[in-house]
Every structure is written in structure tokens, then in C-alpha cells.
mmCIF file of C-alpha atoms in Angstrom:
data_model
loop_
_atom_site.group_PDB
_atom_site.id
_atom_site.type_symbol
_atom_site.label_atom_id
_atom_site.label_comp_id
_atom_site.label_asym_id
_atom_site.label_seq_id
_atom_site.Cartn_x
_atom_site.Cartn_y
_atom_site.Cartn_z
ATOM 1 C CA UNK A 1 -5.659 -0.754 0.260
ATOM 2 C CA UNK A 2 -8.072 0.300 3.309
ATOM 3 C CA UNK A 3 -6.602 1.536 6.233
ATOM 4 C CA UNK A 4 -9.108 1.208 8.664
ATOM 5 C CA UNK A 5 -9.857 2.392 12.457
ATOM 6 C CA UNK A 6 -12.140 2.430 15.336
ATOM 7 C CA UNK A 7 -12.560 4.582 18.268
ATOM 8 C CA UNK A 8 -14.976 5.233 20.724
ATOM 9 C CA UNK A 9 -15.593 7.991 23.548
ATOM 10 C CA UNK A 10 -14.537 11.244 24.434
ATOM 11 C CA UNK A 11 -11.106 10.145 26.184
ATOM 12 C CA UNK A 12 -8.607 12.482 23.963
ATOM 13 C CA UNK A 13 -5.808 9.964 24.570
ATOM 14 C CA UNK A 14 -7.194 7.881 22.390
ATOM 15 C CA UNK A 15 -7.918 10.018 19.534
ATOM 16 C CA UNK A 16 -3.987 11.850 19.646
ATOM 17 C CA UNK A 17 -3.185 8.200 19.320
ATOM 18 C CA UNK A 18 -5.485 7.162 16.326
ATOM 19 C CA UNK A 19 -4.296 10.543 14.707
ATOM 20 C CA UNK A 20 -1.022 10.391 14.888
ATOM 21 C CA UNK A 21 -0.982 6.635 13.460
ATOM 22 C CA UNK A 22 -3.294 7.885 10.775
ATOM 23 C CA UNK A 23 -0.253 10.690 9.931
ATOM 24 C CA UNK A 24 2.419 7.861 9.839
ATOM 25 C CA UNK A 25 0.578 6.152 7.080
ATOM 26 C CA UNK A 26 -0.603 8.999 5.671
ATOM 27 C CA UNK A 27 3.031 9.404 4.106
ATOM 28 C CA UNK A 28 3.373 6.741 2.479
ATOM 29 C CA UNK A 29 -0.345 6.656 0.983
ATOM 30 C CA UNK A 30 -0.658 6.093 -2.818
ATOM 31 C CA UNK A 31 -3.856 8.104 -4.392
ATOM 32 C CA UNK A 32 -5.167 4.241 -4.967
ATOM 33 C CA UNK A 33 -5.233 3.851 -0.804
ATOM 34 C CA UNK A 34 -8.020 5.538 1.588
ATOM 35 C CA UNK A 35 -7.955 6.236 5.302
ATOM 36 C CA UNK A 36 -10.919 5.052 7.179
ATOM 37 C CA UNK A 37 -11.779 6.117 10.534
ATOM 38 C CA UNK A 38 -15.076 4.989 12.284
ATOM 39 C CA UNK A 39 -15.899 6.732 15.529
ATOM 40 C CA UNK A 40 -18.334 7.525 18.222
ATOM 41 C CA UNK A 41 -16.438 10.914 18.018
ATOM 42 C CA UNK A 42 -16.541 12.564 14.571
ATOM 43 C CA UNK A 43 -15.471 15.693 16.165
ATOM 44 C CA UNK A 44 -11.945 14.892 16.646
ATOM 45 C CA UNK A 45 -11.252 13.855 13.304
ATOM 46 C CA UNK A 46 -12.045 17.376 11.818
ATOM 47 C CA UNK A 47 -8.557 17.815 10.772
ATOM 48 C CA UNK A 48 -8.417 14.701 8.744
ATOM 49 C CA UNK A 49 -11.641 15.316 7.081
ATOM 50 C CA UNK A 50 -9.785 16.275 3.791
ATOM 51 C CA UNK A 51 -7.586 13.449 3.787
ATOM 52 C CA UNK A 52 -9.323 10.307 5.713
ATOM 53 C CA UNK A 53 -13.008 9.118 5.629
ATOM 54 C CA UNK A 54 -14.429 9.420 8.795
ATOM 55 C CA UNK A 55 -17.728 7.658 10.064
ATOM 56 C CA UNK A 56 -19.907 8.749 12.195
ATOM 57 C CA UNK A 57 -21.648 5.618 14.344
ATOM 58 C CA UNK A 58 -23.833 6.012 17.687
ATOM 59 C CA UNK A 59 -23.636 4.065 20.958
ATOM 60 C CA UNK A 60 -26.438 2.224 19.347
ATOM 61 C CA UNK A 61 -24.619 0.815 16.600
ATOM 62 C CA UNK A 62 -22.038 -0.326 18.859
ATOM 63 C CA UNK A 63 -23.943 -1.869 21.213
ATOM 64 C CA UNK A 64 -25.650 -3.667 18.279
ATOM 65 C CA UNK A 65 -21.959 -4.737 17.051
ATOM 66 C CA UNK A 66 -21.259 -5.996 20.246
ATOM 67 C CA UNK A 67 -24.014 -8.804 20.081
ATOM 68 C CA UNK A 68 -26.537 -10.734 22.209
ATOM 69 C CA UNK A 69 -23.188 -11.005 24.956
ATOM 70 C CA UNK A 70 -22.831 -7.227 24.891
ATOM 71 C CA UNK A 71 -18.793 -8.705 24.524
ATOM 72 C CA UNK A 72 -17.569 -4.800 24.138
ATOM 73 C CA UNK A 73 -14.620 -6.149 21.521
ATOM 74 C CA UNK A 74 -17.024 -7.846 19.109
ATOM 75 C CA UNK A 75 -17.284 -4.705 17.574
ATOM 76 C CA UNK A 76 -13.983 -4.941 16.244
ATOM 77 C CA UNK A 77 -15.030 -7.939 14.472
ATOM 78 C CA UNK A 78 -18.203 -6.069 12.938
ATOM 79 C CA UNK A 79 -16.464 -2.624 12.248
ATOM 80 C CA UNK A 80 -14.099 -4.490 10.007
ATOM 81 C CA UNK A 81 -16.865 -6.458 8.273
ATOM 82 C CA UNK A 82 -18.510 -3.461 8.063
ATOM 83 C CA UNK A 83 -15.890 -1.233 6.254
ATOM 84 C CA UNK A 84 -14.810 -4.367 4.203
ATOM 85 C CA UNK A 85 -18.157 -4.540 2.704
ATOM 86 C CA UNK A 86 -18.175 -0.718 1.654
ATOM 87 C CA UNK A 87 -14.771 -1.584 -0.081
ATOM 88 C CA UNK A 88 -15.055 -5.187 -1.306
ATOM 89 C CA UNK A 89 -12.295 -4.875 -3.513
ATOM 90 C CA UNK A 90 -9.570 -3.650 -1.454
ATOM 91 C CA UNK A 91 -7.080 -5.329 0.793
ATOM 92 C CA UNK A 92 -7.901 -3.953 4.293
ATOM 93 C CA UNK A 93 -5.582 -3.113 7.239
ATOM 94 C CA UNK A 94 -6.995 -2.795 10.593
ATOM 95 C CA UNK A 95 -5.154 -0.352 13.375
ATOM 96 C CA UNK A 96 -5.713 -0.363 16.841
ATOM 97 C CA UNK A 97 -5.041 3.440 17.585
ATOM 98 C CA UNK A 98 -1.641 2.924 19.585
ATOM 99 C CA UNK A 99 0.220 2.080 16.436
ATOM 100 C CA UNK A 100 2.601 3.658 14.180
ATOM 101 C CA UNK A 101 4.249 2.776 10.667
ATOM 102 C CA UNK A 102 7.752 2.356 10.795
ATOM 103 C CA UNK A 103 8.806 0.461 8.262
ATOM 104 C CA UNK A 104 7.003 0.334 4.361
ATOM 105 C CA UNK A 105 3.801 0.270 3.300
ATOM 106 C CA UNK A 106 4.951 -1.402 -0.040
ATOM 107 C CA UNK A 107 5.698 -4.064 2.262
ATOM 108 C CA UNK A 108 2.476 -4.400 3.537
ATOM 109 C CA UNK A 109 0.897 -4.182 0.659
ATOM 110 C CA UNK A 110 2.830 -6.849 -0.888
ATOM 111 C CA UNK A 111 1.847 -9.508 1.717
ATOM 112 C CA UNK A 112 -1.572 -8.700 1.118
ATOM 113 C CA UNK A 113 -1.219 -9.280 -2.337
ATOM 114 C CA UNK A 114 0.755 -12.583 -2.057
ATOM 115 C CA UNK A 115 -2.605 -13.485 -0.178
ATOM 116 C CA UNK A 116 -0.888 -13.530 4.204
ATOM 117 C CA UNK A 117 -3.121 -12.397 6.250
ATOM 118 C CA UNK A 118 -1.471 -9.584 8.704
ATOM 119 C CA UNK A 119 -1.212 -9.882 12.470
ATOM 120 C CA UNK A 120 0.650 -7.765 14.908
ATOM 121 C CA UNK A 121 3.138 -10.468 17.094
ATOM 122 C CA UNK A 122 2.490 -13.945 17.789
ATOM 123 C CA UNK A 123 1.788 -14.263 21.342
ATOM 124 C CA UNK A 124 2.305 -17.991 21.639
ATOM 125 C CA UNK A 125 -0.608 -21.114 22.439
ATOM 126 C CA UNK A 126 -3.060 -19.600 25.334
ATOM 127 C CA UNK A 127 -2.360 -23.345 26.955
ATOM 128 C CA UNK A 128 0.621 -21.624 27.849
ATOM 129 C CA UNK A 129 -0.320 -18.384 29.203
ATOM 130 C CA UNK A 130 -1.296 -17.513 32.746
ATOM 131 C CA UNK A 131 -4.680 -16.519 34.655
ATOM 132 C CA UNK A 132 -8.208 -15.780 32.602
ATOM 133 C CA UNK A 133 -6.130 -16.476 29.125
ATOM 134 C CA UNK A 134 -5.222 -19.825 30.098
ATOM 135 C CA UNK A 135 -8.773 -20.082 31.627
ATOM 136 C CA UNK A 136 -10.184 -19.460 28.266
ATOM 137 C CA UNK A 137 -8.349 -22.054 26.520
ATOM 138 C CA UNK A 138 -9.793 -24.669 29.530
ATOM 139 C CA UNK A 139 -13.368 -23.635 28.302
ATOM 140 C CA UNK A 140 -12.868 -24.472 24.356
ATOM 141 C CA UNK A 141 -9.968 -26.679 24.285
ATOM 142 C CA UNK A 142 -10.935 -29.151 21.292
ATOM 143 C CA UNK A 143 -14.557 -27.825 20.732
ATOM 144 C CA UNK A 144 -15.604 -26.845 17.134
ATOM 145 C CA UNK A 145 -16.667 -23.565 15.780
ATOM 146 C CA UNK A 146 -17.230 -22.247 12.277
ATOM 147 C CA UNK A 147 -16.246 -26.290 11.224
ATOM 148 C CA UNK A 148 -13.046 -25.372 12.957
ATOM 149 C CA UNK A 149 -11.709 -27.416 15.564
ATOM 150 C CA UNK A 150 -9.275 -25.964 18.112
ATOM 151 C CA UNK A 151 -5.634 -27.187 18.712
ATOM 152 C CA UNK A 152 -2.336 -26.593 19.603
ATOM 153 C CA UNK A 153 -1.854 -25.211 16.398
ATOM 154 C CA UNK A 154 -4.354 -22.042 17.004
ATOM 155 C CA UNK A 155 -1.417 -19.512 18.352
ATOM 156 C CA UNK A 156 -2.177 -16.267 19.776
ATOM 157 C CA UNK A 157 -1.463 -12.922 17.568
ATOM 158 C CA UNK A 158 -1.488 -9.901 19.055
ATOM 159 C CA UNK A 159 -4.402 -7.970 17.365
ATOM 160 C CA UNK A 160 -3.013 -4.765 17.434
ATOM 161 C CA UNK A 161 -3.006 -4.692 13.491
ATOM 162 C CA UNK A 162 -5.398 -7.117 11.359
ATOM 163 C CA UNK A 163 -4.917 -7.450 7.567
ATOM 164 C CA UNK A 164 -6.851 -9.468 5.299
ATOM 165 C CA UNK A 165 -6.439 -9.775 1.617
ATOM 166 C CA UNK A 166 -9.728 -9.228 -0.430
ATOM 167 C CA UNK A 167 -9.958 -12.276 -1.995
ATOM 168 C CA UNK A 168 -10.613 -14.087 1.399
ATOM 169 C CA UNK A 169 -12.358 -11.217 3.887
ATOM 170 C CA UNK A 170 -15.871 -12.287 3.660
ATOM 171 C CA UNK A 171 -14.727 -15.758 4.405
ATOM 172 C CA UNK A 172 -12.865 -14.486 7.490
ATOM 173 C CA UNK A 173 -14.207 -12.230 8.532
ATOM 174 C CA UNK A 174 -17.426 -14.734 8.790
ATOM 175 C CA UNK A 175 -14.981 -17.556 10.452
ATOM 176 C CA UNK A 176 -13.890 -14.909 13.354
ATOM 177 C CA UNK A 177 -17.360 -13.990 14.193
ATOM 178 C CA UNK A 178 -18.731 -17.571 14.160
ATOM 179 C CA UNK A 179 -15.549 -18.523 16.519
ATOM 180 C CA UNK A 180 -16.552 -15.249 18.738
ATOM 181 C CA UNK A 181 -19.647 -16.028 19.245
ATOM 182 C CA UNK A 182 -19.297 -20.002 19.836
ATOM 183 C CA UNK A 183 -16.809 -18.589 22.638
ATOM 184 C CA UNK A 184 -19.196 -16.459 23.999
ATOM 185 C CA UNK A 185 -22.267 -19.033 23.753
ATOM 186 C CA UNK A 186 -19.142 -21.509 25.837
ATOM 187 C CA UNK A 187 -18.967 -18.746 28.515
ATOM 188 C CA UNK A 188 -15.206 -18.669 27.857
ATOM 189 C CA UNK A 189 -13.211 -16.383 29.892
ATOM 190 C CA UNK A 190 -14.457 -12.746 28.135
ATOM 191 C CA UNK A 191 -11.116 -11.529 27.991
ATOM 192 C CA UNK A 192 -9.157 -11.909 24.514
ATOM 193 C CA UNK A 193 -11.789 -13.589 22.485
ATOM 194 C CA UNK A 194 -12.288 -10.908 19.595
ATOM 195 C CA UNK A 195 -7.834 -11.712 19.342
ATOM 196 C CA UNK A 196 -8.255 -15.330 19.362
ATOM 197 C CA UNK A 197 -10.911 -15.770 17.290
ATOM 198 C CA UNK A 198 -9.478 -13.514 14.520
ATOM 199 C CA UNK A 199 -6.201 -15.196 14.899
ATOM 200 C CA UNK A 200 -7.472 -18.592 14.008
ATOM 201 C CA UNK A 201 -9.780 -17.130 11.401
ATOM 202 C CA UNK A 202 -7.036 -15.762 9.651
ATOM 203 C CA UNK A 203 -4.419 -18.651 10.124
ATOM 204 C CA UNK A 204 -6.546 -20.774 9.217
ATOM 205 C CA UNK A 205 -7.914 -18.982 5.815
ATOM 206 C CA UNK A 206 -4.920 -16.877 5.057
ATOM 207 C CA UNK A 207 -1.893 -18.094 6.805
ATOM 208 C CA UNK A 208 -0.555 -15.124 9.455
ATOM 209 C CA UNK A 209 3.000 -13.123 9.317
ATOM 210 C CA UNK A 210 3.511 -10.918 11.476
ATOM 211 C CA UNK A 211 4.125 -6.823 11.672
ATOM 212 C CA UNK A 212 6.089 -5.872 14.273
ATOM 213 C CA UNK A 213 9.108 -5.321 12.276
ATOM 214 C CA UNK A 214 6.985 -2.605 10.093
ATOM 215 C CA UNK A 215 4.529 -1.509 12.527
ATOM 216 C CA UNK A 216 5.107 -0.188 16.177
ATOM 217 C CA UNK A 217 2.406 -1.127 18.826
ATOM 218 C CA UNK A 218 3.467 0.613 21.821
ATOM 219 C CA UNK A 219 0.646 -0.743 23.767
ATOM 220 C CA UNK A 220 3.237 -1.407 26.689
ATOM 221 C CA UNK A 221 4.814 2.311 26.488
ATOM 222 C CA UNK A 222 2.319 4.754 26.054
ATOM 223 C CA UNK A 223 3.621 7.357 28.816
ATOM 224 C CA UNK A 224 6.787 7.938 26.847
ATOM 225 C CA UNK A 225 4.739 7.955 23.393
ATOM 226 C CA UNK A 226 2.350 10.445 24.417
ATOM 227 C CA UNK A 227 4.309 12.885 25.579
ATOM 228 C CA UNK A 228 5.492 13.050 21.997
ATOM 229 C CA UNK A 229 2.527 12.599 20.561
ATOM 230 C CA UNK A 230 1.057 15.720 22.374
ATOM 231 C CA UNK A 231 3.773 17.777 21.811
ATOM 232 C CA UNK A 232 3.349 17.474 17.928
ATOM 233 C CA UNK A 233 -0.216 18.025 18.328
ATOM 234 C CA UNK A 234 0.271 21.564 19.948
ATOM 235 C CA UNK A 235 3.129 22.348 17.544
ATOM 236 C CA UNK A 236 0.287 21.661 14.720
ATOM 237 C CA UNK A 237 -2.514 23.745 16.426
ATOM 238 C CA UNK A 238 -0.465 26.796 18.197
ATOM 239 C CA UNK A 239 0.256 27.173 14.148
ATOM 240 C CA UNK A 240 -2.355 26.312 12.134
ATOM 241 C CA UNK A 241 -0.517 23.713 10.496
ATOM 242 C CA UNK A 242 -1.372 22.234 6.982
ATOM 243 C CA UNK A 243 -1.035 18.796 6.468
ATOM 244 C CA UNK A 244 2.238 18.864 4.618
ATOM 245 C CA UNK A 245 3.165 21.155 8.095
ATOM 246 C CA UNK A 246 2.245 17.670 9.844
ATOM 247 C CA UNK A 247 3.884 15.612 8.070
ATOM 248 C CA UNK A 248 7.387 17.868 8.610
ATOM 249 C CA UNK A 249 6.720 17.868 12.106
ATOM 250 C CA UNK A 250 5.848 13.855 12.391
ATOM 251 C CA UNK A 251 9.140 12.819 9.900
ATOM 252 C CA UNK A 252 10.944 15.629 12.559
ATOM 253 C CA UNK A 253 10.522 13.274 16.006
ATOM 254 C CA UNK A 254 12.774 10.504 16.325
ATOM 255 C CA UNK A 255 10.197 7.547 17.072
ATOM 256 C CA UNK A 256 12.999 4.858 16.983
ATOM 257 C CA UNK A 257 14.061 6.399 20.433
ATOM 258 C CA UNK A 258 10.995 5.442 21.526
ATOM 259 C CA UNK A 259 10.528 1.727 23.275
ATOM 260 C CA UNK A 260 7.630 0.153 22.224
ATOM 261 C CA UNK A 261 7.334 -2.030 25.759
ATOM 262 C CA UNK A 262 8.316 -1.439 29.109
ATOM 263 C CA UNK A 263 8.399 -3.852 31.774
ATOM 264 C CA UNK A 264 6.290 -1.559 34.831
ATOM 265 C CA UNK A 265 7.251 -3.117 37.486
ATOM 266 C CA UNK A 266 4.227 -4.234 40.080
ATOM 267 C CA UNK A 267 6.424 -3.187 43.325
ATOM 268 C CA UNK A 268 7.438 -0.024 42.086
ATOM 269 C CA UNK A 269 3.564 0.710 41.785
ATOM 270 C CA UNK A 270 2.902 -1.078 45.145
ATOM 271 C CA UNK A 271 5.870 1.123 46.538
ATOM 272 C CA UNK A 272 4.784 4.635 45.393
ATOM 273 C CA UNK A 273 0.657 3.992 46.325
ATOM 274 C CA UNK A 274 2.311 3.369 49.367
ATOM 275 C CA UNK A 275 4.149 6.462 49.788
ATOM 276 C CA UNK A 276 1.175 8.318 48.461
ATOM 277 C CA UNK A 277 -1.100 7.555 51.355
ATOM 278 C CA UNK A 278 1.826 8.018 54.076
ATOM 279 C CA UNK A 279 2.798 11.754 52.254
ATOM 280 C CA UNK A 280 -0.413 12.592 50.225
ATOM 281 C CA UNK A 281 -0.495 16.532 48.555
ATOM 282 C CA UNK A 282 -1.877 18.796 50.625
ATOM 283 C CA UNK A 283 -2.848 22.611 50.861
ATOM 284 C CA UNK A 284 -4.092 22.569 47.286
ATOM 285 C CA UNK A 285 -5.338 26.424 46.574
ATOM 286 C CA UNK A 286 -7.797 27.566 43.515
ATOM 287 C CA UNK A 287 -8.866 30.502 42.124
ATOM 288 C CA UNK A 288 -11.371 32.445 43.727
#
């Protein structure tokens, strides 16, 4: 199997993230599985240059990836055609970078094999869903793309994690980016079409199960998963840690006492901006 990624920019949240998910599967890798990690930052993945492939792409390949629309998230679409096509004959797994395995990879793999296609949680019908989601849905309600024609039956999965088995990706992967771009060429709402369109593709050519149970997307928690994150990041620097020392450290955290969502509620935020401006921080000093 190909465990894929995708990262962009110099923002080091997101590449603590991406590393530490790459760790958690990292353990349960068989010498049959690779790592794959395409970035606009090769620098960060230094460390995991002995373990994971990393590829190097420019701003210029993503732009190109993100198509006549410049729809930033098309490039998801293209990154996983992209590695699929280096590795025809493996099942791939795509990772957003705020994910972590939990449960088995056997399990995974096993899905894959029984020819599911992988999705993270089923979000429900965009009908149902509220502002530029359900404004979407207005726009290509019953329309046809890729010979598919849109229903009730076209859920929303989360697409935290993608997996497609090998014997369908080309097909898929095709569907999803003919469905993206008849979206686009629609002037649908530009807000979860790379999700949608690679939900259908894959219900619709696979069947979909979901991962949630096996894989933690803590999309809706990252303040509490980063402080841990960090923290075994410095452990592994401050000393020079090998990669079995990361691996001790990682299996040493207790992610289960983690929550992978947390309702933030929009008062509280109101409430402390609020406060901010009536008692900002003052009489900041620096060094001289």
C-alpha cells in the first residue's frame, strides 16, 4: 500500500502535523508499504528522508494542479492521480496531515483489498447542510458529470482520508476530476467541491466505508493535539533521536485522551475579542 500526503508552505503547524501522522503509520508499516510525502517544503521532511519518499513540487506545479479555476483543493485531486500513477499497482491511502492511526493498518489494508473505497466520516446529503454547502448542492442538484447524475444518494464524506483500491484508481480518480471540474465550470459554491466530488467518485466506483473508528482526524481539536505533538517533536530534537527513539516516544503519549472534536463555542470567542479590546496588553518591553 501507498500512504500518501500533501503539504504546502512554510506554516510549521502543518508539517508537525503531517509528521507525526506519518510516525503513527510508520509502526505498523510492512517492508511491502511506502510513505509518500509531496510538498512545497522538502526541507521539513529531512528526518523522514530514510524512511518516507518525499517530493519536491514548486508553486508552479500546484498552481497547474489547481486548473483553469485556480480551485486551490483541486490539487488534491491531481496529487493523488499523480502518486497513483508512479505506483499503479498499489492500493493508495490519502492523509490530510491532521490525522493519526489508531486502530490497524491490517484493517485498512483489508478493505482495500476486498475492493471499498476509504473515506474519513460520512457527513450526510449537502441538501441538508447549512450556508455555501447547501448553496452548492442548489447549483448542481440533478445535473450530470462524468455520466453521473447527482441525487440524494451522493452523501458527503469527510475527506480527511481517501483510499482507493488499485484495481479502480484510474477510473476514479478520472470520475472525481471530471465531477470537479463540471462543478467548477457550474460556478458551484467553491467551498467543498474537491470532498464532494471524490465522495461520489468513489461511492459510486468503489462503494465508501468509513475510517473514523481506525483513523483520528482531529480537524476540530487541534489546540489540544498540538501541544502534544510539539512536545514530542522537541523531545526528538533536544536528543537526537533515531527513529526507533520516535517511535518510543509516539507509542509513550496517550492519544486516546485526546478529543478528536470540540464544540468552540462562537460566544465564548465573541466574549473574549471583546474583553481584548476593553483590557488589551500593554507595556510590552524588548531587548535593546
Amino acid at each position: 500500500m501507498t500512504i500518501m500526503y500533501l503539504t504546502f508552505g512554510q506554516k510549521t503547524e502543518y508539517h508537525v502535523q503531517a509528521y507525526l501522522s506519518m510516525l503513527s503509520f510508520r509502526r505498523q508499516t510492512a517492508p511491502t508499504d511506502r510513505i509518500v510525502m509531496v510538498t512545497t517544503a522538502p526541507e521539513f521532511y529531512r528526518r523522514a528522508a530514510s524512511w518516507a519518499e518525499v517530493i519536491a513540487i514548486d508553486d508552479r506545479q500546484v498552481s497547474e494542479w489547481q486548473g483553469q479555476h485556480h480551485f486551490f483543493w483541486r490539487a488534491k485531486i491531481k496529487a493523488i492521480e499523480f502518486v497513483g500513477t508512479k505506483y499503479p499497482a498499489d492500493d493508495l491511502l490519502y492523509l490530510d496531515c491532521d490525522t493519526l492511526l489508531r486502530g490497524s493498518i491490517d484493517w485498512l489494508k483489508q478493505q482495500l483489498a476486498d475492493g471499498h473505497g476509504l473515506m474519513d466520516t460520512n457527513d450526510g446529503h449537502p441538501m441538508n447542510m447549512k450556508t455555501k454547502t447547501l448553496r452548492m448542492w442548489q447549483t448542481i442538484k440533478g445535473r450530470t458529470y462524468g455520466g453521473i447524475t447527482l441525487g440524494p444518494q451522493h452523501n458527503m464524506y469527510c475527506a480527511g482520508v481517501v483510499g482507493i483500491p488499485a484495481a479502480r484508481r484510474q477510473e476514479t480518480v478520472a470520475t472525481a476530476l471530471a465531477l470537479c471540474d463540471g462543478m467548477l465550470d457550474d460556478h458551484a459554491e467553491p467551498i467543498v467541491i474537491e470532498q464532494y466530488s471524490l465522495s461520489i467518485a468513489l461511492y459510486e466506483k468503489t462503494g465508501l466505508v468509513e475510517t473514523r473508528n481506525c483513523i483520528a482526524h482531529y480537524w476540530a481539536a487541534k489546540d489540544e493535539w498540538m501541544q502534544a505533538a510539539y512536545e514530542l517533536i522537541a523531545h526528538s530534537h533536544l536528543n537526537d533521536a533515531t527513529l526507533d527513539d520516535e517511535l518510543r516516544l509516539f507509542d509513550a503519549v496517550d492519544w486516546s485522551s485526546l478529543p478528536v472534536y470540540v464544540h468552540k463555542s462562537s460566544t465564548a470567542r465573541r466574549l473574549r475579542n471583546f474583553v481584548n479590546r476593553l483590557f488589551p496588553d500593554r507595556d510590552y518591553r524588548y531587548i535593546k
